[in-house]
GROMACS .gro file of C-alpha atoms in nm:
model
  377
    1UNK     CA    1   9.887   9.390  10.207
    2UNK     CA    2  10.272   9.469  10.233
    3UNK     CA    3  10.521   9.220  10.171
    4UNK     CA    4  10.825   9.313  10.425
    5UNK     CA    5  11.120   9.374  10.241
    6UNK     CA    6  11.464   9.505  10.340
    7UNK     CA    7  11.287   9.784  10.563
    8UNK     CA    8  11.233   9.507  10.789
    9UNK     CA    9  11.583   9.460  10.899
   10UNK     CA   10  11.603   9.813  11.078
   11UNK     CA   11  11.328   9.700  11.276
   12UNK     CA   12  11.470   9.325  11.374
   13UNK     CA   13  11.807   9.452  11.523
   14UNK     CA   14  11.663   9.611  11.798
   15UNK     CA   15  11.310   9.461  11.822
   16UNK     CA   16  11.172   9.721  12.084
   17UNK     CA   17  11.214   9.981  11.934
   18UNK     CA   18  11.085   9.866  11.641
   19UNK     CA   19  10.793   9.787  11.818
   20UNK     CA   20  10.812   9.425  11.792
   21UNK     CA   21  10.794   9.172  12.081
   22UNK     CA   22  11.117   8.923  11.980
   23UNK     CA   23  11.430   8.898  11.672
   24UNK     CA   24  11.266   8.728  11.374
   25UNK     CA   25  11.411   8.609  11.097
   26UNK     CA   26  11.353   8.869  10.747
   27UNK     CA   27  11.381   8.623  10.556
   28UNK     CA   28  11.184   8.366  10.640
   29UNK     CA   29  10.945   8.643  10.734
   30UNK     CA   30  10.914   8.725  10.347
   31UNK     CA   31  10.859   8.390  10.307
   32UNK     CA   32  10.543   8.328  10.521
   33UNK     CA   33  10.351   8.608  10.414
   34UNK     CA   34  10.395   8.552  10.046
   35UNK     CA   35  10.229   8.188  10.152
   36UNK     CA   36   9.967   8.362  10.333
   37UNK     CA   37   9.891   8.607  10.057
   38UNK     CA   38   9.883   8.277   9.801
   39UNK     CA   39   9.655   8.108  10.093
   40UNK     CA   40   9.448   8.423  10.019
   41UNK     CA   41   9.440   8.375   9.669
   42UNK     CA   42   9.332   8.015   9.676
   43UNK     CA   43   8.984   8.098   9.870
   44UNK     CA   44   8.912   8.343   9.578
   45UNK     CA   45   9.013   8.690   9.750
   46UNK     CA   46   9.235   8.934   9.546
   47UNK     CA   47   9.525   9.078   9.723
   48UNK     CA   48   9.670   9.383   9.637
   49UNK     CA   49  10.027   9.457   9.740
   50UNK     CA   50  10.173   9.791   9.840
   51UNK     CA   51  10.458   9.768   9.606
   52UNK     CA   52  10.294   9.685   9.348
   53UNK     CA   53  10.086   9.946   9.364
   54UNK     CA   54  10.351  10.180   9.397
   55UNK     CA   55  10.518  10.005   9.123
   56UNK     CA   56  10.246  10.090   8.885
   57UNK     CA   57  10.264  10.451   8.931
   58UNK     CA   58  10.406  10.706   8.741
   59UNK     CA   59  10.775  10.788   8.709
   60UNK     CA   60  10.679  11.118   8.808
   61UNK     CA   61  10.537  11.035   9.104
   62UNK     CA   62  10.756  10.778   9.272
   63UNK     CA   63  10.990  11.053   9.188
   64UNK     CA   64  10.808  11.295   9.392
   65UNK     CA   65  10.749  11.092   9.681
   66UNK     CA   66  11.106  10.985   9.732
   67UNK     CA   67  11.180  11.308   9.777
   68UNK     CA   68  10.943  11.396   9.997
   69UNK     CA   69  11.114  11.165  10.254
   70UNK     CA   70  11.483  11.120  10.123
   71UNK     CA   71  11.643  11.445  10.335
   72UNK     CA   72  12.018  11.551  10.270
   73UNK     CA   73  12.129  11.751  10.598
   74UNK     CA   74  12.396  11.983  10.451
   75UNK     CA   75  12.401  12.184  10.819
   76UNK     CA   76  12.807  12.058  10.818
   77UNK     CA   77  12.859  12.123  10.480
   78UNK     CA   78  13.041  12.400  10.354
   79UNK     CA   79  12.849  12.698  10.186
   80UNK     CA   80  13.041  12.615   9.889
   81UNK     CA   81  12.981  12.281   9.830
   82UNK     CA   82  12.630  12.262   9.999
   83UNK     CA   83  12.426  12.375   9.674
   84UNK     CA   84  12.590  12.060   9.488
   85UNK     CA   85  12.474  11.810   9.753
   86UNK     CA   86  12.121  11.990   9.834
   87UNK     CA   87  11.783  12.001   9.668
   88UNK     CA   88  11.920  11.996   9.302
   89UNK     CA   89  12.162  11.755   9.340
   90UNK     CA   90  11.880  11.511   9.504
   91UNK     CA   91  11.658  11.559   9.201
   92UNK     CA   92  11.914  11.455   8.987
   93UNK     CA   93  11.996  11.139   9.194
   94UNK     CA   94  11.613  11.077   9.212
   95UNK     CA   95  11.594  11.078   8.862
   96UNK     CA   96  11.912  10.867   8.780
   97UNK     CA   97  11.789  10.579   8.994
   98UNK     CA   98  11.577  10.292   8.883
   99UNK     CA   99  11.225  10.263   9.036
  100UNK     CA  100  11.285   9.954   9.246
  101UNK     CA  101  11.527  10.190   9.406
  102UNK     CA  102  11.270  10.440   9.446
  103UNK     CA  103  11.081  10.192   9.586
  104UNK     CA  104  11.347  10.115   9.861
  105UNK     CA  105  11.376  10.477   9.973
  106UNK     CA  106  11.037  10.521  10.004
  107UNK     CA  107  11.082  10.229  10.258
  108UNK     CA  108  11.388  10.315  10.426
  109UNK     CA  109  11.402  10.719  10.399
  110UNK     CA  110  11.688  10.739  10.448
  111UNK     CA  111  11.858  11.055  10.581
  112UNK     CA  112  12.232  11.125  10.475
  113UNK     CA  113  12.394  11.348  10.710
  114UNK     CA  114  12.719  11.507  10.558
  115UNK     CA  115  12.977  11.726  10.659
  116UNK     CA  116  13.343  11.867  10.418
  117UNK     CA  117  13.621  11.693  10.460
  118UNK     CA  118  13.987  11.787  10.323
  119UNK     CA  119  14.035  11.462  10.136
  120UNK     CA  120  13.888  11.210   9.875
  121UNK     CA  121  13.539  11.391   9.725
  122UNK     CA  122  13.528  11.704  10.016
  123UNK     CA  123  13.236  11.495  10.167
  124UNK     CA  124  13.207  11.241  10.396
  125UNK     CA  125  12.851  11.122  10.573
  126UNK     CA  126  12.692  10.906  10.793
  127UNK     CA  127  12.329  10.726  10.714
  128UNK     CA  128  12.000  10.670  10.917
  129UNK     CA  129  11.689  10.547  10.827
  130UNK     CA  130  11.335  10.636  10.956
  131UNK     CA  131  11.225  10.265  10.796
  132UNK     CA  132  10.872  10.138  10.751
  133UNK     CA  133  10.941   9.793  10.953
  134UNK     CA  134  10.601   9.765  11.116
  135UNK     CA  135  10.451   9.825  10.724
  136UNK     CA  136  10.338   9.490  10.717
  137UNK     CA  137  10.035   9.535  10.960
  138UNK     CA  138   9.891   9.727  10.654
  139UNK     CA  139   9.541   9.672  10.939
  140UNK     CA  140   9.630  10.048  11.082
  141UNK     CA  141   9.711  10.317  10.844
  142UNK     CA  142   9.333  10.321  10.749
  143UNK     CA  143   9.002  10.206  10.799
  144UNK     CA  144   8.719  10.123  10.537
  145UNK     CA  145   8.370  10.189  10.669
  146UNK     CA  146   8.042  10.143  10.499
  147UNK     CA  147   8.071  10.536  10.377
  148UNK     CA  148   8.412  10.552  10.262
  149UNK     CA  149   8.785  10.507  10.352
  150UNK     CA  150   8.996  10.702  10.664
  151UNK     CA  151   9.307  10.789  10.673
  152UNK     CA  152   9.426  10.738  11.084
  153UNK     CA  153   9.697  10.905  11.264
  154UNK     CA  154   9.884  10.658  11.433
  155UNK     CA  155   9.956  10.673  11.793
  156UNK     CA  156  10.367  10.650  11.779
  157UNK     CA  157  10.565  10.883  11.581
  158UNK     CA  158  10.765  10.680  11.403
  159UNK     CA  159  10.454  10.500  11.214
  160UNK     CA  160  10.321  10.810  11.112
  161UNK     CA  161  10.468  10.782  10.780
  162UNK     CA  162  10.324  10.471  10.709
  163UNK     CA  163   9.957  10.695  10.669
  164UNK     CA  164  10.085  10.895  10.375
  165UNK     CA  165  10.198  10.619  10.216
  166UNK     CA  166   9.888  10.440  10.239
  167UNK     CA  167   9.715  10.732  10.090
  168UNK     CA  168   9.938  10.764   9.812
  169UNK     CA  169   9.822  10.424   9.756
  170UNK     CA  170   9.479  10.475   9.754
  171UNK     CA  171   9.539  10.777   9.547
  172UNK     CA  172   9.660  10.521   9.225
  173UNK     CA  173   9.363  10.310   9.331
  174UNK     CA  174   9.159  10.579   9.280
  175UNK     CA  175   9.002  10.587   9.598
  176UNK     CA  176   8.979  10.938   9.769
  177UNK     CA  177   8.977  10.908  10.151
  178UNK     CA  178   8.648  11.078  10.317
  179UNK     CA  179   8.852  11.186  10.627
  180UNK     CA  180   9.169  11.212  10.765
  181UNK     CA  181   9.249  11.224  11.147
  182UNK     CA  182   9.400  11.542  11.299
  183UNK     CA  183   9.460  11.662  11.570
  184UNK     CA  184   9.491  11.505  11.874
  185UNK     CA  185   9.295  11.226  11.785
  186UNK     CA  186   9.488  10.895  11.762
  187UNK     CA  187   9.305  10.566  11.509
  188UNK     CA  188   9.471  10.272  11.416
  189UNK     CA  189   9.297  10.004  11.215
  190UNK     CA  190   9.309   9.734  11.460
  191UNK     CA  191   9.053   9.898  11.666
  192UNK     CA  192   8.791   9.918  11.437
  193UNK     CA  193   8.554   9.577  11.365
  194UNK     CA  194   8.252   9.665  11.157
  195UNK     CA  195   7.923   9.391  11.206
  196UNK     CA  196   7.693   9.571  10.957
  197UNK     CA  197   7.485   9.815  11.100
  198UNK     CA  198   7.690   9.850  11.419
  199UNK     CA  199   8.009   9.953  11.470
  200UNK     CA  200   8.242   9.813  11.732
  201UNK     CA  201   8.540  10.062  11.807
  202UNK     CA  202   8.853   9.951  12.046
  203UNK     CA  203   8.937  10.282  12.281
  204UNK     CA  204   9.287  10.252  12.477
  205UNK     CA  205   9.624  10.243  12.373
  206UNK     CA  206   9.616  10.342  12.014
  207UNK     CA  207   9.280  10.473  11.944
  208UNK     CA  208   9.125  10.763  12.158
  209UNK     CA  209   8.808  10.976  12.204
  210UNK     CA  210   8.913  11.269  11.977
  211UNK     CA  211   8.927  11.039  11.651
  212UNK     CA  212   8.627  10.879  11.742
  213UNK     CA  213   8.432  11.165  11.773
  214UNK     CA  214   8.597  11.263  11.460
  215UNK     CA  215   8.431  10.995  11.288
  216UNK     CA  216   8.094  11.071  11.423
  217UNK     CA  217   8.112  11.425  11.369
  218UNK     CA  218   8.201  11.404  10.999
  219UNK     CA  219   7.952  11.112  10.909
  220UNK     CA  220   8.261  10.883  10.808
  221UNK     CA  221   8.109  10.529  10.962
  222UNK     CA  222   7.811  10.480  10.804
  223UNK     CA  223   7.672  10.271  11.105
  224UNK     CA  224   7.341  10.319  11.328
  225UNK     CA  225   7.550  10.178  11.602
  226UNK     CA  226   7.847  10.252  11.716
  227UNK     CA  227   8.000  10.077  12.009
  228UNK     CA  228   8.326  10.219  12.162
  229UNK     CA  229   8.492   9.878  12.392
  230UNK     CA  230   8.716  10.036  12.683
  231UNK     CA  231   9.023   9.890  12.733
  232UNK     CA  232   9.118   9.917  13.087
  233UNK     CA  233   9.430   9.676  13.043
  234UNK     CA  234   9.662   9.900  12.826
  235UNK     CA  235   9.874   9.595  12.753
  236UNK     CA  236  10.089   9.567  12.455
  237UNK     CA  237  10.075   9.256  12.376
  238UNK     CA  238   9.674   9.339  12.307
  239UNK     CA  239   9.719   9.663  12.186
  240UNK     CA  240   9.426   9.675  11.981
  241UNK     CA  241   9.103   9.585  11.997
  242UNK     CA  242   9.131   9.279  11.709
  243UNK     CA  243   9.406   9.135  12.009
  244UNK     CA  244   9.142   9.038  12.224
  245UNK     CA  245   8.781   9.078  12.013
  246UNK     CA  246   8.682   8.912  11.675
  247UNK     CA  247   8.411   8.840  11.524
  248UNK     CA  248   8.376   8.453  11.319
  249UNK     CA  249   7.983   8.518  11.223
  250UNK     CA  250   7.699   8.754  11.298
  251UNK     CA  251   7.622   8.536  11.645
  252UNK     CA  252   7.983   8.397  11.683
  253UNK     CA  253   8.299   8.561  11.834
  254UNK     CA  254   8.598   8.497  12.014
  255UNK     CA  255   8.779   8.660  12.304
  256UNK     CA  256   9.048   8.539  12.511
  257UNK     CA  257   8.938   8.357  12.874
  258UNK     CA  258   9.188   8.631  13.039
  259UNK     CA  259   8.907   8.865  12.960
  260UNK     CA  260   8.594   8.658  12.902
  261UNK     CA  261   8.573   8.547  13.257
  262UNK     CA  262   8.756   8.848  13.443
  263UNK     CA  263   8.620   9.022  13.751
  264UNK     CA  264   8.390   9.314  13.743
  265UNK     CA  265   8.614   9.610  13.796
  266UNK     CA  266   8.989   9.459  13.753
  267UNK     CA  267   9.168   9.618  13.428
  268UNK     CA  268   9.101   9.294  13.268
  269UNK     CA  269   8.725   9.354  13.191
  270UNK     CA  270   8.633   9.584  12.907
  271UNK     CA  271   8.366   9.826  12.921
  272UNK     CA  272   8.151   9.955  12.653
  273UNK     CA  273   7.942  10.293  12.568
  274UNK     CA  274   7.680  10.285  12.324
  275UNK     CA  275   7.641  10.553  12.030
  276UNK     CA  276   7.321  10.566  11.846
  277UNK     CA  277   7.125  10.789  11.608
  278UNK     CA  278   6.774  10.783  11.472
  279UNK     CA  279   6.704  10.687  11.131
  280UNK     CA  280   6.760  10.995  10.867
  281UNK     CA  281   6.983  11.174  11.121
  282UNK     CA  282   7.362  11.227  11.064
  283UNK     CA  283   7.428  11.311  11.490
  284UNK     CA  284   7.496  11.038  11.695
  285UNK     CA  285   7.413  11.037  12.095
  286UNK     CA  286   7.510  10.833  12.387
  287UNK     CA  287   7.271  10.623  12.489
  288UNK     CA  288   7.431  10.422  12.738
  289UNK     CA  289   7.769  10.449  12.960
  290UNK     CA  290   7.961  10.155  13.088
  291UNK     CA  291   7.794   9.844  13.053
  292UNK     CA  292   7.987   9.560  13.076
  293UNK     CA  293   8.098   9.459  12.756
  294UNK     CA  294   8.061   9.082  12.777
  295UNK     CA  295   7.745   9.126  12.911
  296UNK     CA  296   7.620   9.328  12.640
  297UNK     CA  297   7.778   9.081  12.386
  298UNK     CA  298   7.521   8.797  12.500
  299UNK     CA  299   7.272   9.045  12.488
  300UNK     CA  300   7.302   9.071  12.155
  301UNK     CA  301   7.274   8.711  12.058
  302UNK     CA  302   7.675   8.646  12.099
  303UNK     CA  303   7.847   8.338  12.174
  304UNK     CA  304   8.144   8.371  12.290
  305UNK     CA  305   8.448   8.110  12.215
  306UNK     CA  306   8.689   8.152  12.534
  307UNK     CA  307   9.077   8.117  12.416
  308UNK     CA  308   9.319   7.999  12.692
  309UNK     CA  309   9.634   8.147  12.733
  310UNK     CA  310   9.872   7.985  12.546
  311UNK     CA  311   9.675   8.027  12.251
  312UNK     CA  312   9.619   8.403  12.369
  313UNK     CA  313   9.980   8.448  12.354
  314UNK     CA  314   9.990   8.341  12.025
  315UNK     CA  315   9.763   8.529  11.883
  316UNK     CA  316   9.476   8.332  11.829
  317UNK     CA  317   9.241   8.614  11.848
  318UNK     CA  318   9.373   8.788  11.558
  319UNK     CA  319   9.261   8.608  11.266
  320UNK     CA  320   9.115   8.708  10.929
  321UNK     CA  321   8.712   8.593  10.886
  322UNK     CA  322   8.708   8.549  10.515
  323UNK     CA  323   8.322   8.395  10.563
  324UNK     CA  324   8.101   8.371  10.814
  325UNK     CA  325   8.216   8.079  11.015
  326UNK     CA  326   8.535   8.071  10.766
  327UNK     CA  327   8.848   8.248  10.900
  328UNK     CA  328   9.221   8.249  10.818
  329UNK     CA  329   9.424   8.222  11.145
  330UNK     CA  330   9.810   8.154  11.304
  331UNK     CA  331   9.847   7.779  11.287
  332UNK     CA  332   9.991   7.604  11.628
  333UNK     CA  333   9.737   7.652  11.817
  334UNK     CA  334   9.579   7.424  12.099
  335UNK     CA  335   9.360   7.095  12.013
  336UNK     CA  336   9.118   7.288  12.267
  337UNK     CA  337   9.096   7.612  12.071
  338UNK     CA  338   9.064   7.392  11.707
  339UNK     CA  339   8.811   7.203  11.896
  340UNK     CA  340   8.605   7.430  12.034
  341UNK     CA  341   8.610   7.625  11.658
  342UNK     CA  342   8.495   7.283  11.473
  343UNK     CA  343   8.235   7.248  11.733
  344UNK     CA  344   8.110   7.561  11.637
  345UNK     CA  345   8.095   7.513  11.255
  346UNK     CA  346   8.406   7.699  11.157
  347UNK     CA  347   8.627   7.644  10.930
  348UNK     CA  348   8.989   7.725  10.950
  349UNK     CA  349   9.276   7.793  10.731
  350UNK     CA  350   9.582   7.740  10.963
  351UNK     CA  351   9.830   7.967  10.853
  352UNK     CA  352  10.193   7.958  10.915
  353UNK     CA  353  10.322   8.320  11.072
  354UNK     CA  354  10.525   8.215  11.366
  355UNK     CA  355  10.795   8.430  11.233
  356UNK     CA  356  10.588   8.753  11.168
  357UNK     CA  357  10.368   8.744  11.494
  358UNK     CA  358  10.716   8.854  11.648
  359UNK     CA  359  10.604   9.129  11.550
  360UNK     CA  360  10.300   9.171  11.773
  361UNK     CA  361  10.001   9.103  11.505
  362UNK     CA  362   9.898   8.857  11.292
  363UNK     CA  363   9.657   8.694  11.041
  364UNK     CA  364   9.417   8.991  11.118
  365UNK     CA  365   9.662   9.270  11.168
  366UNK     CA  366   9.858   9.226  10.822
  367UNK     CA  367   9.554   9.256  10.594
  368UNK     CA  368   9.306   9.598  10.504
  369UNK     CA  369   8.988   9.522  10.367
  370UNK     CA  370   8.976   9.775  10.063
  371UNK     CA  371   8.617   9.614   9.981
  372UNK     CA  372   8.364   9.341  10.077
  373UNK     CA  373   8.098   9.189   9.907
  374UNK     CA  374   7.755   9.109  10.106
  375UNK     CA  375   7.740   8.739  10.165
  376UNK     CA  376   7.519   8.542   9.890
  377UNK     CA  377   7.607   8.790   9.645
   0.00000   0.00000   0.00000
């Protein structure tokens, strides 16, 4: 998990572009997801935070990956004076400043763009920031399959540096990623829902067929099943497949009524293809081609908790299952919704987040599973 910090702000200021839905406070943000991470704690799970992660590596290496994404443009900078405020000079500032200060460029980096001047120092600049505000939904950067760990490649540019990042992570983990996605395929986290030997893959507005093949090609899943869910919809407020799909137990799921009860045909209703391969072989093939996916859900022993939507709009769906039948999940919502969850056996940890689900996730979305024990063991 990633505790937003003062990268956060950059994103808050102008919320679309940061790719969140409203303004929420940073502050208070900070606050809710340090309670969520202690919530965490208190069922028995271990969280491990991004900076302190990065906090426990090397001087060496902070060092190195600061610069890798602090940039001095010199382009208005006289020949002159441009070796003393280029690479050289940045090594030395690197190396003068503390490591919590490391820690914020690696979240901001920052780029300052300079140009001479006749008076004061010779050079004056102005500051930007590429800054990791969407961080927090640490669900993306990667997945974690039963074979190994994947680095994605996220489908807007300005994430994209949240991947390295993650990896660096994993790196001082010492976990080595089995694949990273190139190309032209696009993965985020959200889209991917393991259920032990099947797979159930979100394809639409952040996850396409390239990195899924990917996958499939290289052996990275480590499921006999793999079952790619087409979303015709390509809405943002259910941008991934965890938005509108989640699983509570082996038999027990959730989706909102939006899509549970839509017409055959509108963009509303999902579809789903089915990948399979035969015991002892590494090549997956399509068995079947777009079957309706609710259909095929009850099929296969599902049922299937309808969420109305007010609760849909506040992300009900997206909740963390800690146990089967135990989840962690945004607190608020309907006597309907808690109802219909009691009925069926589930316990729920109601989680303050109305701040951060400004940000268009929640519960689900700002967690990666780095690894899970079998149940009863």
């Amino acid at each position: 998990m990633h505790t937003p910090g003062v990268e956060l702000f950059d994103g808050v200021i102008h919320p679309t572009a940061g790719l969140f839905e409203h303004y929420f406070d940073v502050d208070s943000a900070r606050e809710q997801h340090l309670n969520y991470i202690r919530m965490l704690q208190q069922q028995g799970i271990t969280v491990v935070r991004v900076e302190d992660v990065l906090r426990a590596m090397s001087r060496e290496r902070l060092e190195s990956l600061a610069a890798q994404v602090l940039t001095y443009d010199v382009s208005k900078v006289n020949p002159a004076d441009s070796a003393a405020n280029g690479g050289e000079y940045k090594t030395k500032i690197l190396h003068e400043m503390s490591r919590e200060d490391l820690l914020r460029v690696l979240m901001l980096q920052p780029t300052v763009k300079m140009m001479s001047v006749d008076n004061n120092t010779g050079i004056e600049a102005t500051y930007t920031h590429q800054s990791l505000m969407n961080l927090y939904f640490t669900r993306d950067q990667s997945i974690n399959t039963p074979r190994g760990s994947i680095i994605c490649q996220m489908n807007s540019l300005q994430r994209s540096p949240e991947t390295r990042l993650i990896e660096a992570c994993y790196s001082q983990l010492g976990i080595k990623p089995i694949l990273k996605i190139s190309g032209d395929g696009r993965l985020e986290g959200g889209d991917y829902i393991p259920a032990g030997s099947v797979a159930f893959i979100g394809r639409g507005m952040r996850t396409n067929k390239q990195a899924i093949q990917q996958m499939m090609d290289a052996d990275a899943l480590g499921h006999d099943t793999i079952i790619v869910v087409d979303d015709h919809l390509r809405w943002q407020m259910e941008m991934h497949l965890d938005t509108h799909f989640n699983i509570i137990d082996r038999n027990l799921c959730t989706m909102p009524a939006s899509r549970l009860y839509a017409e055959k045909g509108t963009p509303q209703c999902c579809t789903a293809d089915i990948y399979a391969r035969k015991p002892g072989s590494l090549k997956y093939r399509l068995i079947k081609k777009n079957l309706d996916f609710v259909e095929l859900l009850k099929k296969r022993g599902f049922s299937i908790i309808p969420i109305n939507r007010e609760d849909e709009m506040h992300y009900a769906n997206n909740y963390l299952t800690i146990a089967p039948r135990h989840i962690m999940a945004v607190g608020g919502q309907s006597k309907e919704y808690q109802e219909a969850l009691a009925g069926h056996g589930v316990k729920v940890e109601w989680i303050p987040l109305d701040q951060l689900i400004k940000g268009y996730g929640a519960a689900h979305c700002m967690t990666q599973v780095v690894y899970r024990q079998t149940a009863g063991k």
